Coordinates of C-alpha atoms in Angstrom, one line a residue:
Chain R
X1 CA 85.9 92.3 100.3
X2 CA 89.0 91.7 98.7
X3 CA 92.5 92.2 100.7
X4 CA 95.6 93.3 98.8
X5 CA 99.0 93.2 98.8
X6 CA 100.9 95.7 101.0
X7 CA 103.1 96.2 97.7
X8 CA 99.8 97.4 96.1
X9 CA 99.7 98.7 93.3
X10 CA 103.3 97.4 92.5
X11 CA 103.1 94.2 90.6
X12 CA 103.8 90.8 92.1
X13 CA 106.8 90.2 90.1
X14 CA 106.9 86.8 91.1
X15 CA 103.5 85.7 89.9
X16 CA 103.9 82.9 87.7
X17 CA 102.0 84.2 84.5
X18 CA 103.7 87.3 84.4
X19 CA 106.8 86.6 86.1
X20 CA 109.4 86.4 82.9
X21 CA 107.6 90.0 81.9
X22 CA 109.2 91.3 84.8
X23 CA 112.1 90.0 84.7
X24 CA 113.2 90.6 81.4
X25 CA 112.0 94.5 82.1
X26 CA 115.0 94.2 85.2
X27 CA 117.6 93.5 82.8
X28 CA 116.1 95.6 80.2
X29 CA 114.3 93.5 77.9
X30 CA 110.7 93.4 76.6
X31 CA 109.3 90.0 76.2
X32 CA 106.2 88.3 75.6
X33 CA 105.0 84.9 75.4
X34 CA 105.0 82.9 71.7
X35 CA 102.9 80.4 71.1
X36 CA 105.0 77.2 69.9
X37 CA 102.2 76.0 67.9
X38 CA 100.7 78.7 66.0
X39 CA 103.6 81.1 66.6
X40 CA 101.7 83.7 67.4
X41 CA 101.8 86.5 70.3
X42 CA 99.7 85.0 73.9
X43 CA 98.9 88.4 75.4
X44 CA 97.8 88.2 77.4
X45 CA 99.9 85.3 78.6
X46 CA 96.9 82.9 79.2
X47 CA 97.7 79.2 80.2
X48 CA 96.0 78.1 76.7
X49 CA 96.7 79.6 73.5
X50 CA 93.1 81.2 72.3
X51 CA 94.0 81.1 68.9
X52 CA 95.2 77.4 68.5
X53 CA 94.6 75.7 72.1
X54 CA 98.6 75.1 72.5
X55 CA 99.6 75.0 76.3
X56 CA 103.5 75.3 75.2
X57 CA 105.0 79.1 74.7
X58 CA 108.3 80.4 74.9
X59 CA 108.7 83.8 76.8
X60 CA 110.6 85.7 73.8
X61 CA 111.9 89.3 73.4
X62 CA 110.5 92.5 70.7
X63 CA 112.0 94.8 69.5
X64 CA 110.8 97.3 71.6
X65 CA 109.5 99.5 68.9
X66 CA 105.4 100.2 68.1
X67 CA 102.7 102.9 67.8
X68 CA 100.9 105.0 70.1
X69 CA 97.1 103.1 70.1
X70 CA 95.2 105.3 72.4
X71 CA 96.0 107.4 75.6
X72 CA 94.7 108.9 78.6
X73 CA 96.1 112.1 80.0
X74 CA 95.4 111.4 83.9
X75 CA 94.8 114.1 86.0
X76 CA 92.8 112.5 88.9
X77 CA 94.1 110.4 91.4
X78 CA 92.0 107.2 91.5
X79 CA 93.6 105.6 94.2
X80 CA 96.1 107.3 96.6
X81 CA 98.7 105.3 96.0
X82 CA 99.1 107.7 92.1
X83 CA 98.4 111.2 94.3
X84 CA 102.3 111.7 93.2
X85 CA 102.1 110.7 89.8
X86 CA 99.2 113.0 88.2
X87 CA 98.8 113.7 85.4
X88 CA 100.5 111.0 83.9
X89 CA 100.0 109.2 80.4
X90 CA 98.6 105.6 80.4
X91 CA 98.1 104.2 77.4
X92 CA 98.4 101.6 75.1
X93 CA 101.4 101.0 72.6
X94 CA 100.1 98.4 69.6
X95 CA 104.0 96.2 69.2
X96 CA 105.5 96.0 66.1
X97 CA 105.9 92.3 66.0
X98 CA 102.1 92.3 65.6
X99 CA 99.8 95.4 65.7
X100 CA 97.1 93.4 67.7
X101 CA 99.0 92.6 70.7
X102 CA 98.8 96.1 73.1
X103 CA 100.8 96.8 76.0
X104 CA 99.6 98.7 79.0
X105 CA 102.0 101.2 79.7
X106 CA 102.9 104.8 80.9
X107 CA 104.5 107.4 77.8
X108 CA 106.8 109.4 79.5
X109 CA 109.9 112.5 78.7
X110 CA 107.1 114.3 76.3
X111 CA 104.6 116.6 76.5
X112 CA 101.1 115.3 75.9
X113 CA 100.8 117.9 73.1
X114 CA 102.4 116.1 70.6
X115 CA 101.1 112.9 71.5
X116 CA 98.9 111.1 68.5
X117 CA 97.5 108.3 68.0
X118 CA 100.0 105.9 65.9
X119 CA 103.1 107.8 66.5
X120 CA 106.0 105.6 66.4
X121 CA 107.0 105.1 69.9
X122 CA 109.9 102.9 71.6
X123 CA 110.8 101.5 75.2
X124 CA 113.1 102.1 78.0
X125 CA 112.6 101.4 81.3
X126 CA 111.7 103.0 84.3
X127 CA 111.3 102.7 88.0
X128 CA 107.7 102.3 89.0
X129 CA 107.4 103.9 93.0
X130 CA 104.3 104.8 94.4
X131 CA 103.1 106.9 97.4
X132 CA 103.1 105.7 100.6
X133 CA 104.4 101.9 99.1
X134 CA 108.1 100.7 99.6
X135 CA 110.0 99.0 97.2
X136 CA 110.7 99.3 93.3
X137 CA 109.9 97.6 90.5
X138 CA 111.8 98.3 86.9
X139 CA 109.0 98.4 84.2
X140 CA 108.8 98.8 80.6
X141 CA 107.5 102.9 79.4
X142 CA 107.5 104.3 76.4
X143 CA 108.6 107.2 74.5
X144 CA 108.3 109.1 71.2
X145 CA 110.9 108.1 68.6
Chain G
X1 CA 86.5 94.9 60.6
X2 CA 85.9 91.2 60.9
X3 CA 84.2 90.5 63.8
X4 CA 85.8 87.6 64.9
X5 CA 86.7 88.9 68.4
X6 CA 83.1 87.4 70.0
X7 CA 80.2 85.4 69.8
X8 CA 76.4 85.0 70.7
X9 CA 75.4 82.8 73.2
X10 CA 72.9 80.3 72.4
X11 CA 70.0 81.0 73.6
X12 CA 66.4 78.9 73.5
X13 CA 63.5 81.2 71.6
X14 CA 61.6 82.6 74.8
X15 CA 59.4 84.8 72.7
X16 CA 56.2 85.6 74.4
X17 CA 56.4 83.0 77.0
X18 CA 57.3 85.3 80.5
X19 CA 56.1 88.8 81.3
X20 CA 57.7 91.8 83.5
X21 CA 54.3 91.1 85.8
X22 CA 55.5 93.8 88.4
X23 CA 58.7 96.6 89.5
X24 CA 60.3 98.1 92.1
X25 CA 63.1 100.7 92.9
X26 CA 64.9 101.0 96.0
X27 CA 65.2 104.4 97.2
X28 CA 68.4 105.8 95.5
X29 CA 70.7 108.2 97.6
X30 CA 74.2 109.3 97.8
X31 CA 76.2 107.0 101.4
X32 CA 72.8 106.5 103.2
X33 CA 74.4 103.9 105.8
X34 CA 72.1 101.1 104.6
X35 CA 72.9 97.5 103.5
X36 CA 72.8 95.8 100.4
X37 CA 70.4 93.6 101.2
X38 CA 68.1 96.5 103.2
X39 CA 68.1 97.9 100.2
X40 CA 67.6 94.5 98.0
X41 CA 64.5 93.9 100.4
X42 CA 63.1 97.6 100.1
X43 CA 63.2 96.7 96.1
X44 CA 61.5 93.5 96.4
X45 CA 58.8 94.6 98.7
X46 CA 57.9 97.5 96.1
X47 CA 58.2 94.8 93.0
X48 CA 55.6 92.9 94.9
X49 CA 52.9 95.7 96.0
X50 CA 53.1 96.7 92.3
X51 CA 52.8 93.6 90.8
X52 CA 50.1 92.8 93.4
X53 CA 51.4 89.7 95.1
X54 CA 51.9 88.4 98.4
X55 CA 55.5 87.1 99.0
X56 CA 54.4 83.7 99.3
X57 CA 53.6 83.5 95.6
X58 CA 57.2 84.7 94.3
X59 CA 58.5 80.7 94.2
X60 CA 61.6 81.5 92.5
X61 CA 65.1 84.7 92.9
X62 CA 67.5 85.5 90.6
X63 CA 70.4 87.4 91.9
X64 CA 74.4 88.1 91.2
X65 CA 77.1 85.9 93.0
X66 CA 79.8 89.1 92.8
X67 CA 80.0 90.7 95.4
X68 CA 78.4 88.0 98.3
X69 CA 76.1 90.5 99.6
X70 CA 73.3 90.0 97.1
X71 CA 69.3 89.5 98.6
X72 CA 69.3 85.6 98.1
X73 CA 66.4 82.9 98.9
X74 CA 67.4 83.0 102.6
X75 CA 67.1 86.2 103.1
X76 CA 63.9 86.4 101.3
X77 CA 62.7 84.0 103.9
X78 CA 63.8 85.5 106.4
X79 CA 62.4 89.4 106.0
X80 CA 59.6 88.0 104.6
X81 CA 58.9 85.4 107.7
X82 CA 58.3 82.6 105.1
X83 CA 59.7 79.1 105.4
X84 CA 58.8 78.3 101.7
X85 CA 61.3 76.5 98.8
X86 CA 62.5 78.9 95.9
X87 CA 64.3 78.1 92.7
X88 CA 67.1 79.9 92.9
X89 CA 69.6 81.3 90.2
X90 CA 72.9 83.2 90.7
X91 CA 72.1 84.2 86.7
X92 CA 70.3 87.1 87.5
X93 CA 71.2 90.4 88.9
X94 CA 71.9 93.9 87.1
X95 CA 74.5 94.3 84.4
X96 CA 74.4 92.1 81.5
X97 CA 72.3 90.0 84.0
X98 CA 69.5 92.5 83.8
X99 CA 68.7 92.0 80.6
X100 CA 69.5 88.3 80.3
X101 CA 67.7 87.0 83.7
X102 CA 64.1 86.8 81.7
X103 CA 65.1 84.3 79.5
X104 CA 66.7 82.0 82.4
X105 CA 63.7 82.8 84.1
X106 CA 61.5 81.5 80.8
X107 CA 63.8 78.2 80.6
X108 CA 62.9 77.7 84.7
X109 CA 59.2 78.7 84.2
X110 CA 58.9 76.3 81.5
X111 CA 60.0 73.4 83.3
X112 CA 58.0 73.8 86.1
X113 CA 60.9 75.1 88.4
X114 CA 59.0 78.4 89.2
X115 CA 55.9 80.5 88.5
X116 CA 56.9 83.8 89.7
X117 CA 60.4 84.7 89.6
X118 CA 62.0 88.2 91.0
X119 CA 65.4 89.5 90.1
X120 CA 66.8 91.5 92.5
X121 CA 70.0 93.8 92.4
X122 CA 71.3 96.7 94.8
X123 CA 74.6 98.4 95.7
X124 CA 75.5 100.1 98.6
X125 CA 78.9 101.3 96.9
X126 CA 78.5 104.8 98.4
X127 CA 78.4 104.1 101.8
X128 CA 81.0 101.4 101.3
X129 CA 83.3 103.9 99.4
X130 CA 84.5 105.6 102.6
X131 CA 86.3 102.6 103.7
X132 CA 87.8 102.5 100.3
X133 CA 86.2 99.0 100.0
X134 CA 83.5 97.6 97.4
X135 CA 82.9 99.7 93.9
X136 CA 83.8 98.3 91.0
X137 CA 87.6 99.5 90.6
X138 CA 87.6 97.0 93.5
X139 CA 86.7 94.2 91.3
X140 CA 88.8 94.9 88.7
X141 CA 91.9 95.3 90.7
X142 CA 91.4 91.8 92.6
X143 CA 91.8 90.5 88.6
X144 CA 95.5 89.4 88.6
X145 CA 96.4 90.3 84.9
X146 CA 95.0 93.3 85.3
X147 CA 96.6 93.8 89.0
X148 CA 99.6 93.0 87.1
X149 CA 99.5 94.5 83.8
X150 CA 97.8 97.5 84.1
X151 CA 97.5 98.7 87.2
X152 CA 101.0 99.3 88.1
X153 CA 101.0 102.1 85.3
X154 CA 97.6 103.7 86.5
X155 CA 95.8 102.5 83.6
X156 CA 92.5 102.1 86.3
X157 CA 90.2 102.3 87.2
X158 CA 87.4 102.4 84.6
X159 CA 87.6 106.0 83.9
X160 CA 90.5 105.4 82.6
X161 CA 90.3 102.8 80.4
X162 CA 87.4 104.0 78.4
X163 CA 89.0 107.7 78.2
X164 CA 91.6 105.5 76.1
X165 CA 88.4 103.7 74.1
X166 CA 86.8 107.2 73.9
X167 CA 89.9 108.5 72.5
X168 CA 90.6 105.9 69.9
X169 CA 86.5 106.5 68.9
X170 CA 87.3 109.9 68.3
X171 CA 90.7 109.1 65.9
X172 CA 89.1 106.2 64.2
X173 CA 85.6 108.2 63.2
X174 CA 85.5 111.6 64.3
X175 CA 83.6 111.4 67.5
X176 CA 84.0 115.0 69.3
X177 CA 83.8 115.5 73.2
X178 CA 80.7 118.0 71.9
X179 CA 78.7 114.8 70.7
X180 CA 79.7 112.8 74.1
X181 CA 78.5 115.9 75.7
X182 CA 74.8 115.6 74.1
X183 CA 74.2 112.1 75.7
X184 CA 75.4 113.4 79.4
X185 CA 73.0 116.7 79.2
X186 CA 70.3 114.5 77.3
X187 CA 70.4 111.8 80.8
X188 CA 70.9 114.7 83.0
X189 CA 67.4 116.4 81.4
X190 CA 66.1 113.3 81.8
X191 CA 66.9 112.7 85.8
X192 CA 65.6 116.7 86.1
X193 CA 61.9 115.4 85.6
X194 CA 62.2 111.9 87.4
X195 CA 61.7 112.6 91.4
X196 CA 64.2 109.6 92.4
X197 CA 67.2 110.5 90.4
X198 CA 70.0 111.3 92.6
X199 CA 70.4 114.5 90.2
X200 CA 66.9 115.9 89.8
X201 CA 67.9 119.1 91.1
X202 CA 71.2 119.6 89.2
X203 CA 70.5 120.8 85.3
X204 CA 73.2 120.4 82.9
X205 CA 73.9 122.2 79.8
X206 CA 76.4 121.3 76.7
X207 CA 78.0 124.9 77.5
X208 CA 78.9 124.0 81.5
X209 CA 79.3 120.3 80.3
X210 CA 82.2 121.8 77.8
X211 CA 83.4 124.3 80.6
X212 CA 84.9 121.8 83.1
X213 CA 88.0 120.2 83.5
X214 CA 89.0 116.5 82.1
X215 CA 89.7 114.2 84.9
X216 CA 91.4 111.4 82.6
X217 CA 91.2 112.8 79.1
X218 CA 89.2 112.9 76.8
X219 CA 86.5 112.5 79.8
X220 CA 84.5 115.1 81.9
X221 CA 83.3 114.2 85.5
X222 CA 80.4 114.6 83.5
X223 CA 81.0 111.5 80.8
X224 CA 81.5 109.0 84.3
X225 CA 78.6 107.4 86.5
X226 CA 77.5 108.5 89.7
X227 CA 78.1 106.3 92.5
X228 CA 75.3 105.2 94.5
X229 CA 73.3 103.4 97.0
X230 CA 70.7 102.0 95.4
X231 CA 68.9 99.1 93.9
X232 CA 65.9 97.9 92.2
X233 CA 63.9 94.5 91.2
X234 CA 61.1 93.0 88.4
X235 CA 58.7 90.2 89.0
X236 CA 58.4 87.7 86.0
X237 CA 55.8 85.1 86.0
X238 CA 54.1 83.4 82.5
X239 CA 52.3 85.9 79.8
X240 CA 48.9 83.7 80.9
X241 CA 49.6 84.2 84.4
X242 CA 50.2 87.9 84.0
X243 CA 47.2 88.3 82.6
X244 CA 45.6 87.8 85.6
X245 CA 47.4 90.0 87.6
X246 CA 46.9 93.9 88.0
X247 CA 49.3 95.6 85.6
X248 CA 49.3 95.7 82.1
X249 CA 51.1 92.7 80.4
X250 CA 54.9 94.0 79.4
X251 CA 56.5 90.9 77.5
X252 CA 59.8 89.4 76.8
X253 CA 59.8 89.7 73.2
X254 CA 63.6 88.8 72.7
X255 CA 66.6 88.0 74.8
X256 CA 70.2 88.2 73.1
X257 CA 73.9 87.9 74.5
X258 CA 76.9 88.8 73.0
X259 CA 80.2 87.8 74.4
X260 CA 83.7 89.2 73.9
X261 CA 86.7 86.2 73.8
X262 CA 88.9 88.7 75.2
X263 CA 87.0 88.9 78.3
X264 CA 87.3 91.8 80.4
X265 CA 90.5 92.5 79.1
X266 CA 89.6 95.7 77.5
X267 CA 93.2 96.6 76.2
X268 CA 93.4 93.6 74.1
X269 CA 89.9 93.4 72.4
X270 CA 89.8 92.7 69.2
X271 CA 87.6 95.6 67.7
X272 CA 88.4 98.6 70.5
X273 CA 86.0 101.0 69.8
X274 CA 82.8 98.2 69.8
X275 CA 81.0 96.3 72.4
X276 CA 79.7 93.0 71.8
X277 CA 76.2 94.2 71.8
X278 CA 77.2 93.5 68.0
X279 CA 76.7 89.5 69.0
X280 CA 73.9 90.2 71.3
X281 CA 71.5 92.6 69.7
X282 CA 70.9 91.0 66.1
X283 CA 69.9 87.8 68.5
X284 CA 67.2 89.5 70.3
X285 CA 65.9 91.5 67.6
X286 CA 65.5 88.4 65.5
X287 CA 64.0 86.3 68.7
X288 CA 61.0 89.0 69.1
X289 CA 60.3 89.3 64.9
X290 CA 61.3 93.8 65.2
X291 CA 64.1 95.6 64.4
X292 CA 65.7 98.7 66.1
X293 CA 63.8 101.1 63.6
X294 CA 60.9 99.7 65.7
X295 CA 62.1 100.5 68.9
X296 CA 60.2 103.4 71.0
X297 CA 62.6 103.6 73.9
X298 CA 65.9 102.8 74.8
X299 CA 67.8 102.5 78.2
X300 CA 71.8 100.9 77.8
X301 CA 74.1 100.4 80.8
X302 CA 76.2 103.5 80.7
X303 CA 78.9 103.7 83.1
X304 CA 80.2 106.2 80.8
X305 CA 79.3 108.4 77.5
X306 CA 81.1 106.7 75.0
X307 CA 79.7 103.0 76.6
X308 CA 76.1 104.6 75.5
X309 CA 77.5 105.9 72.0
X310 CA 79.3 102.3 71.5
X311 CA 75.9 100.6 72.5
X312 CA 74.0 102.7 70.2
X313 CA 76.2 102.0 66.8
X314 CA 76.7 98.0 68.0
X315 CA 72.6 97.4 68.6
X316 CA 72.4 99.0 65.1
X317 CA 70.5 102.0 65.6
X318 CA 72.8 104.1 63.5
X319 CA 76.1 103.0 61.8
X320 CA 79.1 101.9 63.3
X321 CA 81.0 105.3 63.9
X322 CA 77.7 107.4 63.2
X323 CA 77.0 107.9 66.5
X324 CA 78.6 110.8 67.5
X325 CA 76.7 112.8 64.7
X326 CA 73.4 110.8 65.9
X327 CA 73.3 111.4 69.7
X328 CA 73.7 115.4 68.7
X329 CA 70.9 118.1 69.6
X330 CA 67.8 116.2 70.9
X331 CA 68.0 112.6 69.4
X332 CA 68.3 111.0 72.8
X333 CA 65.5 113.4 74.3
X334 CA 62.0 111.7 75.7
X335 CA 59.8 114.1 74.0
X336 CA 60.3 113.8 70.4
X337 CA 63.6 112.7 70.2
X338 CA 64.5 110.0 67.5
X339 CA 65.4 107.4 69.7
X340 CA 64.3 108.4 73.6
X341 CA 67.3 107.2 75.6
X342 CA 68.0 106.1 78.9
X343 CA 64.6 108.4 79.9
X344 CA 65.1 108.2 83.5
X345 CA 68.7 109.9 83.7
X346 CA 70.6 106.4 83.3
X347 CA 73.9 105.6 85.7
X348 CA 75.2 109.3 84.4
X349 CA 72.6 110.9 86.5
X350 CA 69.8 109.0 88.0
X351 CA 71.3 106.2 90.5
X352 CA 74.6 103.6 89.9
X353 CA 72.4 101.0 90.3
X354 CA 73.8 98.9 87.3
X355 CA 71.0 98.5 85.0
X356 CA 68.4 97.4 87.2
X357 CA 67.0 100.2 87.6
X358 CA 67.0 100.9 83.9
X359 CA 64.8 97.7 83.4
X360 CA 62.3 99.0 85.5
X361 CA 62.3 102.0 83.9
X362 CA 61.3 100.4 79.9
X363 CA 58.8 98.5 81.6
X364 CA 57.1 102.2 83.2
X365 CA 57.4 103.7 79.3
X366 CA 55.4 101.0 78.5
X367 CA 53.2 100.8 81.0
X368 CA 52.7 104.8 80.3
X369 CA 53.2 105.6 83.6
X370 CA 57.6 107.3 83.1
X371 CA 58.1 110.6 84.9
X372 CA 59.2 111.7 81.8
X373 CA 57.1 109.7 79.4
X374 CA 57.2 108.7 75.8
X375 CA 54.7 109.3 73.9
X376 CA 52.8 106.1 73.0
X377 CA 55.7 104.1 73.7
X378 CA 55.1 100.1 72.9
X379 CA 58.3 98.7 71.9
X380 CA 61.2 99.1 74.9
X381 CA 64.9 97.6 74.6
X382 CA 67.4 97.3 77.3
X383 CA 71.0 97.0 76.9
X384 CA 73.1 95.9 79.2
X385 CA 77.1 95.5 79.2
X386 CA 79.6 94.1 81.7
X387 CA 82.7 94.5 79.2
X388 CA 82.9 90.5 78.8
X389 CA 79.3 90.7 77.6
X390 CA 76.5 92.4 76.5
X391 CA 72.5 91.7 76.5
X392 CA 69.9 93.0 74.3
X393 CA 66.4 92.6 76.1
X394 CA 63.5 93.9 73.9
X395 CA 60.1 93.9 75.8
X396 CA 56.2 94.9 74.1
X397 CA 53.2 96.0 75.9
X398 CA 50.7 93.4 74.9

């Protein structure tokens, strides 16, 4: 049996490997970790590079802007820390620095109706809270263009 | 698309060398109150009466480490009031393990480890459930990228992420919540005929299937497992040696596994919409000299529709992104379907029991002996699927 946090499902923002994630989302940034050998994208931000084998990357901010990759419109409450939040919109958002990195995020301000898959989308960021869990944690959503 | 994104394993051609000598299920129920390993032992003790062994001749268990509840060589020892030594192996199990444990079990049997080896898996995720402990979304939110990457914005538990894959299927080749639809009533005809599916008494048609309500859409309670209480186990022992024994000789014609680099990382895999039974099926077929036109019978892991539909395409029984058109009307039927699929009801709709229990239900369609039977079925193929991984095992009455 595994025991969690008492922040669950907040993230640990001060886990090492994704640490500089969430702290460039607290001052408004969305950044990622660059690998200094090959250059390209470590998402997730493994110790290694899988590409080239590089253990050196440089946390490093986007633009901000990508597509819509795929979506789930989430009307069940799987665990009852989200009974507040249904539905929501989780989803995937492909960046535009390089299509094959995806981040994990919640669209939010539309209506799922005119959600499709590639639709340019951008960030902001938003206050993640859950039910029945104290605390805050300032996360990177998205929204339609 | 390149499919750079995973590998094979290498594995050692075990064709013909180890047989499925003898099976048991577990009872499987809805929260029943009993243990894992109660029900790991129930499993063995029927694996043993059908193969016809005592349980001082099984020398050798394969089980999973995951959850540390598992039916190991102590406890054998111990229900079975035995004080004898067993290879043991932490390779076996359900899951990918399912279909992967026989050729472990060849390597061991073949180098004098072990004559008769059982694998043994069982759950007892729906009694565990109502203390919100156990289950796989357990498992998956222990993983700290995922407890930190996606979780926070309720992309989890597994419904969720493959209502996203099942989504993207649909944009990228037209799949339709109609065509998922045809596997879920196809299982759930299947589980009506077999007496130890947890839904034997529930019927489902593509009209009441269409009917409900998405939970996480594009899904349908419908397109998701069960949860269950449940397990099952197979005795493996040399083709020679199996010969001897009671049951008709079911063989291990090929053993494949595919692996994914992205691990269980679903959100950044390479090729979204496939499952690396691309790197583990062409392995097995090739291992037992057949191809999947061959095949009489199928059963794949299916925690969910579109893990079935993904498994069909990637083990190359239709094209990649012809699925959805395949699986329509009766293809996945037992009685004259194209390719008879998952004939006991599968995780949809006869027991959570992750795989095992689809194992033991190939070796019954060849054996002739399936509640709801195939005719003449010879050639049987499981697939099984973790997400990191994926095992073809392709097995021939002999």
């Amino acid at each position: 049996m595994t025991s969690f946090r008492r922040e669950f499902p907040l993230p640990d923002t001060e886990w090492p490997p994704t640490r500089e994630f969430w702290s460039a989302a607290k001052r408004g940034e969305l950044a990622l970790p660059r690998c200094d050998a090959c250059r390209r994208w470590r998402w997730y931000p493994d110790a290694t590079c899988r590409f080239c084998g590089s253990a050196s990357s440089t946390w490093t901010a986007v633009s901000g802007r990508g597509r819509l990759f795929s979506w789930s419109v989430v009307r069940r409450a799987f665990i009852p820390q989200l009974a507040a939040d249904v539905p929501y919109v989780a989803g995937l958002v492909a960046i535009e620095e390089d299509p094959a990195v995806r981040i994990v995020t919640r669209i939010v301000d539309c209506e799922p109706a005119v959600l499709r898959i590639d639709l340019p989308v951008r960030v902001v960021f938003r206050p993640l809270r859950f039910a029945g869990v104290r605390g805050e944690v300032t996360a990177p959503m998205f929204v339609p263009e | 698309m390149t499919a750079d994104w995973g590998f094979p394993s290498d594995l050692d051609d075990v064709s013909g060398e180890v047989a499925i000598a003898g099976v048991g299920e577990a009872d499987h129920t809805k929260a029943s109150g009993r243990t894992t390993k109660q029900i790991g032992a129930q499993a063995i003790e029927r694996a043993l009466a059908d193969a016809g062994l005592t349980p001082r001749d099984v020398d050798g268990i394969m089980h999973t480490p995951f959850d540390g509840q598992q039916f190991g060589a102590d406890d054998y020892r111990a229900h079975f009031g035995t004080t004898h030594e067993m290879w043991t192996s932490t390779a076996g199990g359900g899951m990918v393990w399912a279909g992967s444990a026989p050729h472990e079990a060849a390597l061991a049997i073949r180098a004098g480890k072990a004559r008769t080896i059982v694998n043994v898996f069982s759950v007892a995720w729906a009694t565990q459930r109502a203390d919100m402990v156990g289950g796989p979304g357990e498992v998956h939110a222990a993983e700290l990228f995922k407890q930190n990457l996606e979780v926070p914005f309720g992309w989890f538990p597994q419904p969720v992420y493959f209502a996203t894959i099942a989504r993207r299927h649909m944009h990228e080749y037209g799949t339709t919540p109609a065509q998922l639809g045809a596997i879920a009533v196809a299982c759930r005809r299947h589980a009506n005929r077999t007496p130890a599916a947890v839904l034997r008494d529930k019927p489902l048609t593509l009209e009441q299937y269409l009917a409900s309500p998405t939970i996480c859409d594009p899904f349908r309670k419908e397109d998701c497992c069960l949860i269950s209480d449940g397990g099952g186990a197979y005795v493996m022992t040399s083709v020679e040696r199996a010969r001897d024994l009671r049951r008709p000789v079911i063989e291990v014609a090929g053993v494949g596994v595919g692996n994914s680099r992205t691990r269980t990382y679903w959100a950044q895999q390479g090729d979204f919409t496939a499952t690396p039974q691309v790197f583990a099926a062409p392995g097995a077929f090739r291992m037992a000299g057949l191809s999947p036109a061959d095949v009489d019978v199928l059963a794949c892991y299916d925690p969910f529709t579109i893990v079935s539909l993904m498994q069909i395409e990637d083990m190359g029984f239709c094209k990649k992104g012809e699925g959805g058109p395949f699986v329509e009307g009766t293809t996945l039927h037992f009685d004259g379907g194209r390719l008879p699929y998952n004939t006991h009801g599968g995780m949809l709709s006869h027991a959570y029991v992750l795989g095992i229990a689809h194992v033991v239900e190939v070796v019954r369609q060849l054996r002739g002996e399936a509640a709801a039977q195939v005719k003449d079925a010879e050639i049987g193929v499981y697939g099984g699927y973790t997400g990191p991984q994926a095992s073809t095992l392709v097995l021939r009455r002999r």
